[in-house]
Structures are given as C-alpha cells and as structure tokens.
Short mmCIF file of the C-alpha atoms (twelve columns), coordinates in Angstrom:
data_MODEL
# 
_entry.id   MODEL 
# 
loop_
_atom_site.group_PDB 
_atom_site.id 
_atom_site.type_symbol 
_atom_site.label_atom_id 
_atom_site.label_alt_id 
_atom_site.label_comp_id 
_atom_site.label_asym_id 
_atom_site.label_seq_id 
_atom_site.Cartn_x 
_atom_site.Cartn_y 
_atom_site.Cartn_z 
_atom_site.pdbx_PDB_model_num 
ATOM 1   C CA . MET A 1   -140.135 28.186 166.457 1 
ATOM 2   C CA . LEU A 2   -143.153 30.255 166.086 1 
ATOM 3   C CA . LYS A 3   -144.422 30.980 162.946 1 
ATOM 4   C CA . LYS A 4   -143.469 34.293 161.625 1 
ATOM 5   C CA . LYS A 5   -147.093 35.702 160.435 1 
ATOM 6   C CA . ALA A 6   -149.405 38.208 162.141 1 
ATOM 7   C CA . ARG A 7   -152.411 36.685 164.109 1 
ATOM 8   C CA . ASN A 8   -154.644 39.494 165.006 1 
ATOM 9   C CA . ASP A 9   -158.058 38.672 166.819 1 
ATOM 10  C CA . THR A 10  -160.577 41.371 167.575 1 
ATOM 11  C CA . SER A 11  -162.394 38.871 169.838 1 
ATOM 12  C CA . THR A 12  -161.043 40.045 172.854 1 
ATOM 13  C CA . LEU A 13  -161.886 43.245 172.863 1 
ATOM 14  C CA . LYS A 14  -164.649 44.409 174.951 1 
ATOM 15  C CA . PRO A 15  -167.941 45.564 173.289 1 
ATOM 16  C CA . LEU A 16  -169.048 48.790 173.983 1 
ATOM 17  C CA . GLY A 17  -172.231 50.021 174.422 1 
ATOM 18  C CA . TYR A 18  -175.424 49.378 172.528 1 
ATOM 19  C CA . SER A 19  -173.848 45.921 171.588 1 
ATOM 20  C CA . CYS A 20  -171.504 47.682 169.189 1 
ATOM 21  C CA . PHE A 21  -167.797 49.160 169.924 1 
ATOM 22  C CA . ASN A 22  -167.264 52.797 170.657 1 
ATOM 23  C CA . GLU A 23  -166.395 54.306 167.281 1 
ATOM 24  C CA . ARG A 24  -163.339 55.805 169.351 1 
ATOM 25  C CA . ASP A 25  -161.970 52.449 169.991 1 
ATOM 26  C CA . VAL A 26  -161.669 50.825 166.733 1 
ATOM 27  C CA . THR A 27  -159.657 53.950 164.262 1 
ATOM 28  C CA . ARG A 28  -156.759 53.053 165.983 1 
ATOM 29  C CA . GLU A 29  -154.008 52.357 163.299 1 
ATOM 30  C CA . ALA A 30  -151.016 53.078 164.052 1 
ATOM 31  C CA . HIS A 31  -150.441 50.371 166.063 1 
ATOM 32  C CA . MET A 32  -151.923 47.556 164.123 1 
ATOM 33  C CA . SER A 33  -151.435 45.238 161.628 1 
ATOM 34  C CA . PHE A 34  -152.910 45.436 157.922 1 
ATOM 35  C CA . SER A 35  -155.912 43.046 158.188 1 
ATOM 36  C CA . PHE A 36  -156.784 43.973 161.490 1 
ATOM 37  C CA . ARG A 37  -156.562 47.677 160.846 1 
ATOM 38  C CA . ILE A 38  -159.352 46.752 157.991 1 
ATOM 39  C CA . ALA A 39  -160.983 44.771 160.223 1 
ATOM 40  C CA . ALA A 40  -161.546 47.684 162.591 1 
ATOM 41  C CA . PHE A 41  -161.953 50.303 159.986 1 
ATOM 42  C CA . THR A 42  -165.468 48.658 158.494 1 
ATOM 43  C CA . LEU A 43  -165.899 48.192 162.202 1 
ATOM 44  C CA . GLY A 44  -166.426 51.995 163.006 1 
ATOM 45  C CA . LEU A 45  -168.161 52.719 160.151 1 
ATOM 46  C CA . VAL A 46  -170.880 50.079 160.567 1 
ATOM 47  C CA . CYS A 47  -170.823 50.783 164.225 1 
ATOM 48  C CA . SER A 48  -170.919 54.267 163.665 1 
ATOM 49  C CA . ALA A 49  -174.744 53.832 162.198 1 
ATOM 50  C CA . ALA A 50  -175.534 51.514 164.964 1 
ATOM 51  C CA . ALA A 51  -174.958 54.077 167.546 1 
ATOM 52  C CA . GLN A 52  -176.429 57.034 165.164 1 
ATOM 53  C CA . ALA A 53  -179.624 54.762 165.619 1 
ATOM 54  C CA . ALA A 54  -179.175 54.016 168.921 1 
ATOM 55  C CA . ASP A 55  -178.707 57.639 169.789 1 
ATOM 56  C CA . ASP A 56  -181.616 58.249 168.141 1 
ATOM 57  C CA . ALA A 57  -183.503 55.566 170.598 1 
ATOM 58  C CA . VAL A 58  -182.382 56.964 173.613 1 
ATOM 59  C CA . ALA A 59  -183.253 60.510 172.508 1 
ATOM 60  C CA . ARG A 60  -187.596 58.766 171.983 1 
ATOM 61  C CA . TYR A 61  -187.974 56.652 174.919 1 
ATOM 62  C CA . LYS A 62  -185.621 58.971 177.364 1 
ATOM 63  C CA . ASN A 63  -188.447 60.465 178.930 1 
ATOM 64  C CA . HIS A 64  -190.301 57.487 179.494 1 
ATOM 65  C CA . MET A 65  -192.079 56.806 182.848 1 
ATOM 66  C CA . PRO A 66  -190.627 53.500 183.985 1 
ATOM 67  C CA . ARG A 67  -194.312 51.938 183.820 1 
ATOM 68  C CA . GLN A 68  -194.704 53.466 180.233 1 
ATOM 69  C CA . ILE A 69  -191.528 50.905 179.096 1 
ATOM 70  C CA . THR A 70  -192.426 47.862 181.174 1 
ATOM 71  C CA . GLU A 71  -196.141 48.176 179.970 1 
ATOM 72  C CA . MET A 72  -195.030 47.701 176.539 1 
ATOM 73  C CA . SER A 73  -195.352 44.436 174.761 1 
ATOM 74  C CA . PRO A 74  -192.077 42.259 174.513 1 
ATOM 75  C CA . ALA A 75  -191.524 42.445 171.273 1 
ATOM 76  C CA . GLU A 76  -192.621 46.380 170.652 1 
ATOM 77  C CA . ARG A 77  -190.013 46.876 174.163 1 
ATOM 78  C CA . SER A 78  -187.289 44.347 172.625 1 
ATOM 79  C CA . SER A 79  -187.096 45.950 169.423 1 
ATOM 80  C CA . SER A 80  -187.152 49.131 169.994 1 
ATOM 81  C CA . VAL A 81  -185.873 50.472 173.340 1 
ATOM 82  C CA . PRO A 82  -182.251 50.611 173.769 1 
ATOM 83  C CA . LEU A 83  -181.232 48.082 176.782 1 
ATOM 84  C CA . ASN A 84  -180.147 50.516 178.817 1 
ATOM 85  C CA . LEU A 85  -183.497 51.826 179.671 1 
ATOM 86  C CA . ILE A 86  -184.928 48.581 180.196 1 
ATOM 87  C CA . TRP A 87  -182.931 47.775 182.543 1 
ATOM 88  C CA . ALA A 88  -183.460 50.885 183.703 1 
ATOM 89  C CA . ALA A 89  -187.587 50.693 183.743 1 
ATOM 90  C CA . ASN A 90  -186.911 47.146 185.297 1 
ATOM 91  C CA . LEU A 91  -185.194 48.533 188.485 1 
ATOM 92  C CA . ALA A 92  -187.588 51.171 189.043 1 
ATOM 93  C CA . VAL A 93  -190.500 49.092 189.335 1 
ATOM 94  C CA . SER A 94  -189.105 46.089 191.389 1 
ATOM 95  C CA . ASP A 95  -189.116 45.895 195.072 1 
ATOM 96  C CA . LYS A 96  -185.545 47.218 195.076 1 
ATOM 97  C CA . GLY A 97  -185.338 50.402 193.140 1 
ATOM 98  C CA . ASP A 98  -186.211 52.875 195.260 1 
ATOM 99  C CA . VAL A 99  -183.389 52.288 197.382 1 
ATOM 100 C CA . VAL A 100 -181.314 51.773 195.172 1 
ATOM 101 C CA . PHE A 101 -182.084 54.893 193.797 1 
ATOM 102 C CA . GLN A 102 -181.833 56.523 197.811 1 
ATOM 103 C CA . SER A 103 -178.138 54.395 197.960 1 
ATOM 104 C CA . GLN A 104 -176.994 56.379 194.718 1 
ATOM 105 C CA . LEU A 105 -178.072 59.628 195.500 1 
ATOM 106 C CA . ASN A 106 -176.438 59.755 198.511 1 
ATOM 107 C CA . SER A 107 -173.270 58.183 196.561 1 
ATOM 108 C CA . LEU A 108 -173.336 61.263 194.998 1 
ATOM 109 C CA . MET A 109 -173.917 63.869 197.852 1 
ATOM 110 C CA . TYR A 110 -177.700 64.386 198.040 1 
ATOM 111 C CA . ASN A 111 -179.622 63.405 200.655 1 
ATOM 112 C CA . GLY A 112 -180.721 60.244 199.361 1 
ATOM 113 C CA . LEU A 113 -181.944 58.333 202.453 1 
ATOM 114 C CA . ALA A 114 -183.544 61.541 204.749 1 
ATOM 115 C CA . ASP A 115 -185.032 63.337 201.889 1 
ATOM 116 C CA . TYR A 116 -185.547 61.167 198.872 1 
ATOM 117 C CA . GLU A 117 -188.307 63.202 197.532 1 
ATOM 118 C CA . ARG A 118 -186.064 66.168 197.735 1 
ATOM 119 C CA . ALA A 119 -183.237 64.097 196.614 1 
ATOM 120 C CA . LYS A 120 -184.566 63.029 193.544 1 
ATOM 121 C CA . LYS A 121 -185.377 66.801 192.772 1 
ATOM 122 C CA . GLU A 122 -182.247 68.048 193.404 1 
ATOM 123 C CA . PHE A 123 -180.905 65.657 191.544 1 
ATOM 124 C CA . GLN A 124 -183.402 66.641 188.247 1 
ATOM 125 C CA . ARG A 125 -182.102 70.420 188.759 1 
ATOM 126 C CA . ASP A 126 -178.379 69.711 187.909 1 
ATOM 127 C CA . LEU A 127 -179.274 67.717 185.292 1 
ATOM 128 C CA . GLY A 128 -181.124 70.966 183.925 1 
ATOM 129 C CA . ASP A 129 -184.407 68.974 184.228 1 
ATOM 130 C CA . GLU A 130 -188.157 69.625 185.510 1 
ATOM 131 C CA . PRO A 131 -187.491 69.054 189.503 1 
ATOM 132 C CA . THR A 132 -190.800 66.026 189.260 1 
ATOM 133 C CA . GLY A 133 -189.744 64.308 191.939 1 
ATOM 134 C CA . LYS A 134 -190.369 61.071 189.367 1 
ATOM 135 C CA . LEU A 135 -187.740 60.294 188.053 1 
ATOM 136 C CA . THR A 136 -187.502 59.215 183.717 1 
ATOM 137 C CA . VAL A 137 -185.904 55.835 182.758 1 
ATOM 138 C CA . GLY A 138 -182.585 58.537 181.398 1 
ATOM 139 C CA . GLN A 139 -182.105 60.132 184.514 1 
ATOM 140 C CA . ILE A 140 -182.683 56.601 186.427 1 
ATOM 141 C CA . TYR A 141 -180.290 55.300 183.895 1 
ATOM 142 C CA . THR A 142 -177.751 58.409 184.352 1 
ATOM 143 C CA . LEU A 143 -177.974 58.525 188.237 1 
ATOM 144 C CA . GLY A 144 -177.021 54.670 187.971 1 
ATOM 145 C CA . TYR A 145 -174.008 56.069 185.420 1 
ATOM 146 C CA . ARG A 146 -172.357 58.774 188.080 1 
ATOM 147 C CA . ALA A 147 -172.949 56.855 190.818 1 
ATOM 148 C CA . SER A 148 -170.941 54.327 189.396 1 
ATOM 149 C CA . ARG A 149 -168.340 55.850 188.107 1 
ATOM 150 C CA . LEU A 150 -167.604 56.951 191.407 1 
ATOM 151 C CA . ASN A 151 -166.032 53.848 191.891 1 
ATOM 152 C CA . LEU A 152 -163.261 53.780 189.266 1 
ATOM 153 C CA . THR A 153 -160.110 54.428 190.764 1 
ATOM 154 C CA . GLN A 154 -156.971 53.905 189.711 1 
ATOM 155 C CA . VAL A 155 -155.578 50.553 189.797 1 
ATOM 156 C CA . SER A 156 -152.309 49.718 190.582 1 
ATOM 157 C CA . PHE A 157 -152.204 45.599 188.491 1 
ATOM 158 C CA . PHE A 158 -151.681 47.127 185.100 1 
ATOM 159 C CA . PRO A 159 -148.029 46.412 183.895 1 
ATOM 160 C CA . LEU A 160 -146.060 49.975 183.560 1 
ATOM 161 C CA . ASP A 161 -142.578 48.402 183.044 1 
ATOM 162 C CA . PHE A 162 -140.670 50.973 180.670 1 
ATOM 163 C CA . GLY A 163 -136.772 50.064 178.939 1 
ATOM 164 C CA . GLY A 164 -135.246 48.031 176.616 1 
ATOM 165 C CA . THR A 165 -132.276 45.654 176.809 1 
ATOM 166 C CA . LEU A 166 -130.292 45.065 174.333 1 
ATOM 167 C CA . SER A 167 -127.874 41.487 173.943 1 
ATOM 168 C CA . ALA A 168 -125.325 40.614 170.956 1 
ATOM 169 C CA . ASP A 169 -128.457 38.263 169.920 1 
ATOM 170 C CA . ALA A 170 -131.702 39.510 171.709 1 
ATOM 171 C CA . ALA A 171 -133.666 42.386 172.392 1 
ATOM 172 C CA . VAL A 172 -136.728 43.451 174.551 1 
ATOM 173 C CA . VAL A 173 -138.097 46.509 174.789 1 
ATOM 174 C CA . LYS A 174 -141.385 47.580 177.017 1 
ATOM 175 C CA . GLY A 175 -143.235 50.927 177.779 1 
ATOM 176 C CA . THR A 176 -147.010 52.762 176.866 1 
ATOM 177 C CA . SER A 177 -147.096 53.103 173.013 1 
ATOM 178 C CA . LYS A 178 -148.403 56.742 172.164 1 
ATOM 179 C CA . ILE A 179 -148.349 58.544 169.323 1 
ATOM 180 C CA . ILE A 180 -146.354 61.551 168.502 1 
ATOM 181 C CA . ASP A 181 -149.513 64.448 168.468 1 
ATOM 182 C CA . GLU A 182 -151.898 62.719 168.373 1 
ATOM 183 C CA . ARG A 183 -154.377 61.079 171.136 1 
ATOM 184 C CA . ILE A 184 -154.073 57.237 170.679 1 
ATOM 185 C CA . ALA A 185 -157.820 55.096 171.043 1 
ATOM 186 C CA . TYR A 186 -155.866 52.825 174.319 1 
ATOM 187 C CA . PRO A 187 -153.870 55.912 176.362 1 
ATOM 188 C CA . VAL A 188 -153.618 53.179 179.080 1 
ATOM 189 C CA . ASN A 189 -151.621 50.734 177.075 1 
ATOM 190 C CA . TYR A 190 -148.825 48.120 177.619 1 
ATOM 191 C CA . THR A 191 -146.742 47.523 174.298 1 
ATOM 192 C CA . VAL A 192 -143.584 44.298 174.473 1 
ATOM 193 C CA . VAL A 193 -141.876 43.913 171.785 1 
ATOM 194 C CA . GLU A 194 -138.964 41.006 171.893 1 
ATOM 195 C CA . CYS A 195 -136.275 40.658 168.925 1 
ATOM 196 C CA . LEU A 196 -134.667 37.613 167.914 1 
ATOM 197 C CA . ARG A 197 -131.482 38.429 165.802 1 
ATOM 198 C CA . LYS A 198 -130.821 35.047 164.689 1 
ATOM 199 C CA . GLU A 199 -134.505 34.347 164.058 1 
ATOM 200 C CA . GLY A 200 -134.278 37.330 162.714 1 
ATOM 201 C CA . TYR A 201 -138.660 38.803 163.145 1 
ATOM 202 C CA . CYS A 202 -139.323 40.725 165.990 1 
ATOM 203 C CA . HIS A 203 -142.721 40.077 167.979 1 
ATOM 204 C CA . TYR A 204 -145.055 42.790 168.753 1 
ATOM 205 C CA . ARG A 205 -147.469 42.403 171.401 1 
ATOM 206 C CA . GLN A 206 -150.132 44.789 172.860 1 
ATOM 207 C CA . ILE A 207 -152.228 45.293 175.467 1 
ATOM 208 C CA . ALA A 208 -155.061 47.815 176.435 1 
ATOM 209 C CA . LEU A 209 -156.938 48.495 180.231 1 
ATOM 210 C CA . THR A 210 -160.318 49.743 178.797 1 
ATOM 211 C CA . LEU A 211 -161.566 52.220 180.619 1 
ATOM 212 C CA . PRO A 212 -165.557 52.751 180.159 1 
ATOM 213 C CA . ASP A 213 -167.690 55.552 178.650 1 
ATOM 214 C CA . GLU A 214 -171.331 56.730 179.710 1 
ATOM 215 C CA . LYS A 215 -172.381 53.669 176.378 1 
ATOM 216 C CA . SER A 216 -170.539 50.954 177.713 1 
ATOM 217 C CA . TRP A 217 -171.978 48.074 178.972 1 
ATOM 218 C CA . THR A 218 -170.854 48.292 182.313 1 
ATOM 219 C CA . GLN A 219 -168.596 50.550 184.609 1 
ATOM 220 C CA . SER A 220 -165.435 48.399 184.994 1 
ATOM 221 C CA . TYR A 221 -162.139 48.166 183.528 1 
ATOM 222 C CA . TYR A 222 -161.250 45.324 180.635 1 
ATOM 223 C CA . ILE A 223 -157.918 44.340 179.479 1 
ATOM 224 C CA . GLY A 224 -157.915 43.270 175.625 1 
ATOM 225 C CA . GLU A 225 -155.443 42.340 173.487 1 
ATOM 226 C CA . ILE A 226 -154.669 44.779 170.860 1 
ATOM 227 C CA . ALA A 227 -151.962 43.270 169.018 1 
ATOM 228 C CA . ASN A 228 -150.074 40.329 168.258 1 
ATOM 229 C CA . GLU A 229 -147.827 40.946 165.063 1 
ATOM 230 C CA . TYR A 230 -144.415 39.819 163.990 1 
ATOM 231 C CA . TYR A 231 -141.802 42.105 162.050 1 
ATOM 232 C CA . LYS A 232 -138.785 41.081 159.823 1 
ATOM 233 C CA . ILE A 233 -135.700 42.188 161.249 1 
ATOM 234 C CA . THR A 234 -134.030 44.421 158.370 1 
ATOM 235 C CA . ARG A 235 -131.133 45.658 160.489 1 
ATOM 236 C CA . TRP A 236 -129.490 45.108 163.979 1 
ATOM 237 C CA . GLU A 237 -126.147 47.117 164.129 1 
ATOM 238 C CA . ASN A 238 -124.668 50.181 166.087 1 
ATOM 239 C CA . ASN A 239 -127.181 49.993 169.164 1 
ATOM 240 C CA . GLN A 240 -129.869 49.965 166.741 1 
ATOM 241 C CA . ILE A 241 -132.611 47.397 164.752 1 
ATOM 242 C CA . ASP A 242 -135.059 48.535 162.511 1 
ATOM 243 C CA . ALA A 243 -137.865 46.062 161.014 1 
ATOM 244 C CA . THR A 244 -140.761 45.528 158.971 1 
ATOM 245 C CA . PRO A 245 -144.069 43.736 158.229 1 
ATOM 246 C CA . TYR A 246 -143.957 40.552 156.712 1 
ATOM 247 C CA . ASN A 247 -147.140 41.220 154.708 1 
ATOM 248 C CA . ASP A 248 -145.215 44.392 152.551 1 
ATOM 249 C CA . THR A 249 -148.347 44.972 150.513 1 
ATOM 250 C CA . ALA A 250 -150.661 46.652 152.635 1 
ATOM 251 C CA . CYS A 251 -152.156 50.655 152.099 1 
ATOM 252 C CA . ARG A 252 -149.811 51.861 155.487 1 
ATOM 253 C CA . ILE A 253 -146.333 49.901 156.126 1 
ATOM 254 C CA . ASN A 254 -145.273 49.811 159.893 1 
ATOM 255 C CA . GLN A 255 -141.805 50.172 160.605 1 
ATOM 256 C CA . LEU A 256 -139.996 49.514 163.893 1 
ATOM 257 C CA . SER A 257 -137.187 51.944 164.759 1 
ATOM 258 C CA . PHE A 258 -135.376 51.331 168.221 1 
ATOM 259 C CA . ASN A 259 -132.203 52.998 169.014 1 
ATOM 260 C CA . PHE A 260 -130.849 51.133 172.447 1 
ATOM 261 C CA . ALA A 261 -128.243 53.902 172.967 1 
ATOM 262 C CA . THR A 262 -129.774 56.746 173.482 1 
ATOM 263 C CA . LYS A 263 -133.521 55.229 174.479 1 
ATOM 264 C CA . GLU A 264 -135.808 56.111 171.925 1 
ATOM 265 C CA . TYR A 265 -138.199 53.322 170.637 1 
ATOM 266 C CA . PHE A 266 -140.432 54.756 167.229 1 
ATOM 267 C CA . GLU A 267 -142.553 53.337 165.226 1 
ATOM 268 C CA . ILE A 268 -143.816 54.534 162.141 1 
ATOM 269 C CA . ALA A 269 -146.357 54.230 159.903 1 
ATOM 270 C CA . ARG A 270 -146.227 55.535 155.981 1 
ATOM 271 C CA . ASN A 271 -148.078 55.608 152.974 1 
ATOM 272 C CA . ASN A 272 -147.686 51.879 151.250 1 
ATOM 273 C CA . THR A 273 -149.535 54.046 147.978 1 
ATOM 274 C CA . ALA A 274 -149.316 56.913 145.636 1 
ATOM 275 C CA . GLY A 275 -153.141 57.962 146.606 1 
ATOM 276 C CA . ASP A 276 -155.790 56.726 149.084 1 
ATOM 277 C CA . CYS A 277 -156.272 52.833 149.186 1 
ATOM 278 C CA . ASN A 278 -158.992 50.586 148.002 1 
ATOM 279 C CA . THR A 279 -158.963 47.557 149.960 1 
ATOM 280 C CA . THR A 280 -160.295 44.348 149.217 1 
ATOM 281 C CA . VAL A 281 -163.208 44.945 151.625 1 
ATOM 282 C CA . GLY A 282 -164.070 48.048 149.732 1 
ATOM 283 C CA . ILE A 283 -163.163 49.981 152.383 1 
ATOM 284 C CA . THR A 284 -161.311 53.457 151.210 1 
ATOM 285 C CA . LEU A 285 -158.231 54.227 153.497 1 
ATOM 286 C CA . PRO A 286 -157.326 58.083 153.347 1 
ATOM 287 C CA . ARG A 287 -153.812 58.927 152.605 1 
ATOM 288 C CA . LEU A 288 -151.836 59.754 155.480 1 
ATOM 289 C CA . PRO A 289 -151.228 63.463 154.939 1 
ATOM 290 C CA . LYS A 290 -147.626 62.863 156.882 1 
ATOM 291 C CA . PRO A 291 -145.739 59.363 158.447 1 
ATOM 292 C CA . ARG A 292 -147.495 58.750 161.822 1 
ATOM 293 C CA . VAL A 293 -144.849 58.384 164.565 1 
ATOM 294 C CA . SER A 294 -146.143 56.281 167.702 1 
ATOM 295 C CA . GLN A 295 -143.072 56.086 170.632 1 
ATOM 296 C CA . ILE A 296 -142.680 53.586 173.306 1 
ATOM 297 C CA . VAL A 297 -142.623 55.469 176.090 1 
ATOM 298 C CA . ASP A 298 -142.469 55.480 180.037 1 
ATOM 299 C CA . GLY A 299 -146.207 55.558 180.304 1 
ATOM 300 C CA . GLN A 300 -146.473 56.614 184.394 1 
ATOM 301 C CA . ASP A 301 -147.615 60.025 183.813 1 
ATOM 302 C CA . ILE A 302 -149.488 59.152 180.420 1 
ATOM 303 C CA . VAL A 303 -151.495 57.163 182.707 1 
ATOM 304 C CA . ALA A 304 -152.208 59.063 185.594 1 
ATOM 305 C CA . ALA A 305 -153.566 61.815 183.670 1 
ATOM 306 C CA . GLU A 306 -155.734 59.155 182.358 1 
ATOM 307 C CA . PHE A 307 -156.942 58.443 185.882 1 
ATOM 308 C CA . ARG A 308 -156.904 62.303 186.769 1 
ATOM 309 C CA . ARG A 309 -159.374 62.684 183.729 1 
ATOM 310 C CA . LEU A 310 -162.014 60.463 185.302 1 
ATOM 311 C CA . SER A 311 -161.441 61.597 188.527 1 
ATOM 312 C CA . ASN A 312 -162.474 65.480 187.686 1 
ATOM 313 C CA . GLU A 313 -165.281 63.707 185.533 1 
ATOM 314 C CA . ALA A 314 -166.450 61.554 188.731 1 
ATOM 315 C CA . TYR A 315 -166.158 64.980 190.961 1 
ATOM 316 C CA . GLY A 316 -168.526 67.033 188.761 1 
ATOM 317 C CA . TYR A 317 -171.376 64.770 189.203 1 
ATOM 318 C CA . TYR A 318 -171.722 64.974 192.774 1 
ATOM 319 C CA . SER A 319 -174.834 67.636 193.996 1 
ATOM 320 C CA . GLY A 320 -174.462 70.977 192.963 1 
ATOM 321 C CA . GLU A 321 -175.082 72.018 196.659 1 
ATOM 322 C CA . PHE A 322 -172.401 69.469 198.086 1 
ATOM 323 C CA . LYS A 323 -169.551 71.143 195.054 1 
ATOM 324 C CA . LYS A 324 -170.712 74.595 196.599 1 
ATOM 325 C CA . ARG A 325 -169.938 74.001 200.138 1 
ATOM 326 C CA . ILE A 326 -166.709 72.485 199.390 1 
ATOM 327 C CA . ALA A 327 -165.819 75.611 197.217 1 
ATOM 328 C CA . GLY A 328 -166.413 77.574 199.794 1 
ATOM 329 C CA . THR A 329 -164.553 75.590 202.599 1 
ATOM 330 C CA . LYS A 330 -161.714 75.808 200.232 1 
ATOM 331 C CA . THR A 331 -162.164 79.816 199.937 1 
ATOM 332 C CA . SER A 332 -162.457 80.269 203.401 1 
ATOM 333 C CA . ARG A 333 -158.932 78.054 203.825 1 
ATOM 334 C CA . GLU A 334 -157.466 81.029 201.296 1 
ATOM 335 C CA . VAL A 335 -159.180 83.691 203.546 1 
ATOM 336 C CA . ASP A 336 -157.411 82.137 206.571 1 
ATOM 337 C CA . ARG A 337 -154.447 82.339 205.301 1 
# 
C-alpha cells in the first residue's frame, strides 16, 4: 500500500536562463502542496533578484563586440559576463561562426548566403539598431534565439486524454488543469487523479511541458513533474468525490471536488488563516482575496492556443522585407477575389 503523504520534488523542473527558474514558472500555487509552494515562492524571490542582476549584466555587455569579450581575462569574463553572451562571442570568433550566422539569417528570410553583409545590416535594422554589418554579442544571441524559435513546432507525444470514470471502489480523472480567470504558469499540462474508496485517498499527479523563452538555456521542450500529492477522501456518494490534503495546517488548503454526473472536476484553494500567513521559512504568503478555482478540462484548445502563440511569435522574427512581401501577396489575392 502506498504511503499516504505528499511527495514533491523540484529537481525535475527545468532550470531556465541565467541558472535560475523563470519567475513566472515558480509562482504556480493552485496545484502544488504547501511545502512545494513555499519552496517555489522562496525560489521565486531569489530568482527575481538573480534575474535582475543578470538583466543588468546583459545590458552592460550586449553591445560589446565578440573580441572584446574573448580578450577579457578568464576570471573577469566568467564572473561578470552572462553565459549566453560568452557563448555568442566564442561562436563568433570560431571558424564556423560566419557559416552559422549565414544559415540563421537565411532561415529568417534574410539573404544570408548570397549577400551576407547586406543580410547582417537588414537584421540589425529590423532590431532597431544601427546597421553597421558588425554583429555585437547581443545581436548574435538574438539571431540564434530567433532562428531557433522556428523549430518549435507542435508536439504530438504529450498526453491530452480527458475524462472521468467512476466505479464502486475506484475513480480516475484525467485532463488539463486550468485556473479559472487566471493564467496558469504551465498551460500545457496533464493531470491524473486516481481515487481508491477502500483505501480512502486520492493520488494527484501532474506533469507539464515547459515552453522555453528568451532566458531559457536551450530552445527545446522539457517535460517535468509538477505535483505528486495525496488527498484524504471526505465524501464519496451520488457520483461525487471530495478530498482534502492530509496536511491541514498549511496557509492554504486545496480541496478536490469531482462530479462525475456533470463531468466537472474542480480543485479549490482557500485561505487557512485569518490574515496573511507567516511560514516557517520566513516567507509571508498573502491572503487570497477569494477562493482560487482550478478545473480539469479537455486541453485541446488550450494547448493549440499555446502553440499558436509560439507560431505567431516566430513569424514576427522573419525579416521585415519578407513580411512585407507576404502582406503584399495577401493583398493581391484579396483584390483578385
């Protein structure tokens, strides 16, 4: 028999850019047990400061030329220059640097292979920078980032099953969790809740597909476990199951509320204190202004919207001249109609 306690592990979450979690990815409260929420909240505060320091360093060095970075002493370079800019500088001074940049420019519909110098200037112009033809480390990193975003296509391996099944002794709910009226940190997620009536508990598990952003180490997807928790069943009747966490001393209490007749599967986070809650690790959790309601739903539209957002972002990175030609083509077709 499984031990009835929450098991939460942050080690499976992907560390994003600048050796820290992206702040928006550590503030997910509605689907994490209290101990994991505190760890994430604390990490969010630390990462917020670290991200600000990293942003300041990027602003300081992004306009440097590659040789200015590579000719620094190793100690100065490693202690002050962000890794992404060091990588950009090292690539630029390598034998393959120009070939890589030409290929990246070509993928973004600049004529990088036939007219490399002009392509670099057009790219700089699209960035709103002076078209010198000499790429700074910040521009090199941006070029690589934009080219890599074109490769983020919709995945087909991520599970998106939705539904609930209920028998006399067991129940299962599967689907995508969303927070009603708020954006969840991990929109592309998959939640499975298995309830055993005789044993008296529900096992709540959730994985998520991490979508990289500009501060991610690599432009690739990552699947990580977000939640692995146990809930005590408090009600099992009339096609309905309610369950609460075994730890009822947390600042906030999450309740599972499933109705298999109406096919509605909710999780409700409520305050467990009269005011703001001071935790044992010295962090104060603000009082929720109202219960935070999450629902396990069919995630097809949610996932499609996320990848549509990525696609629209990637299209915006194509060369300005190319996008003008596409717009002109669309206009001509409309006129012909």
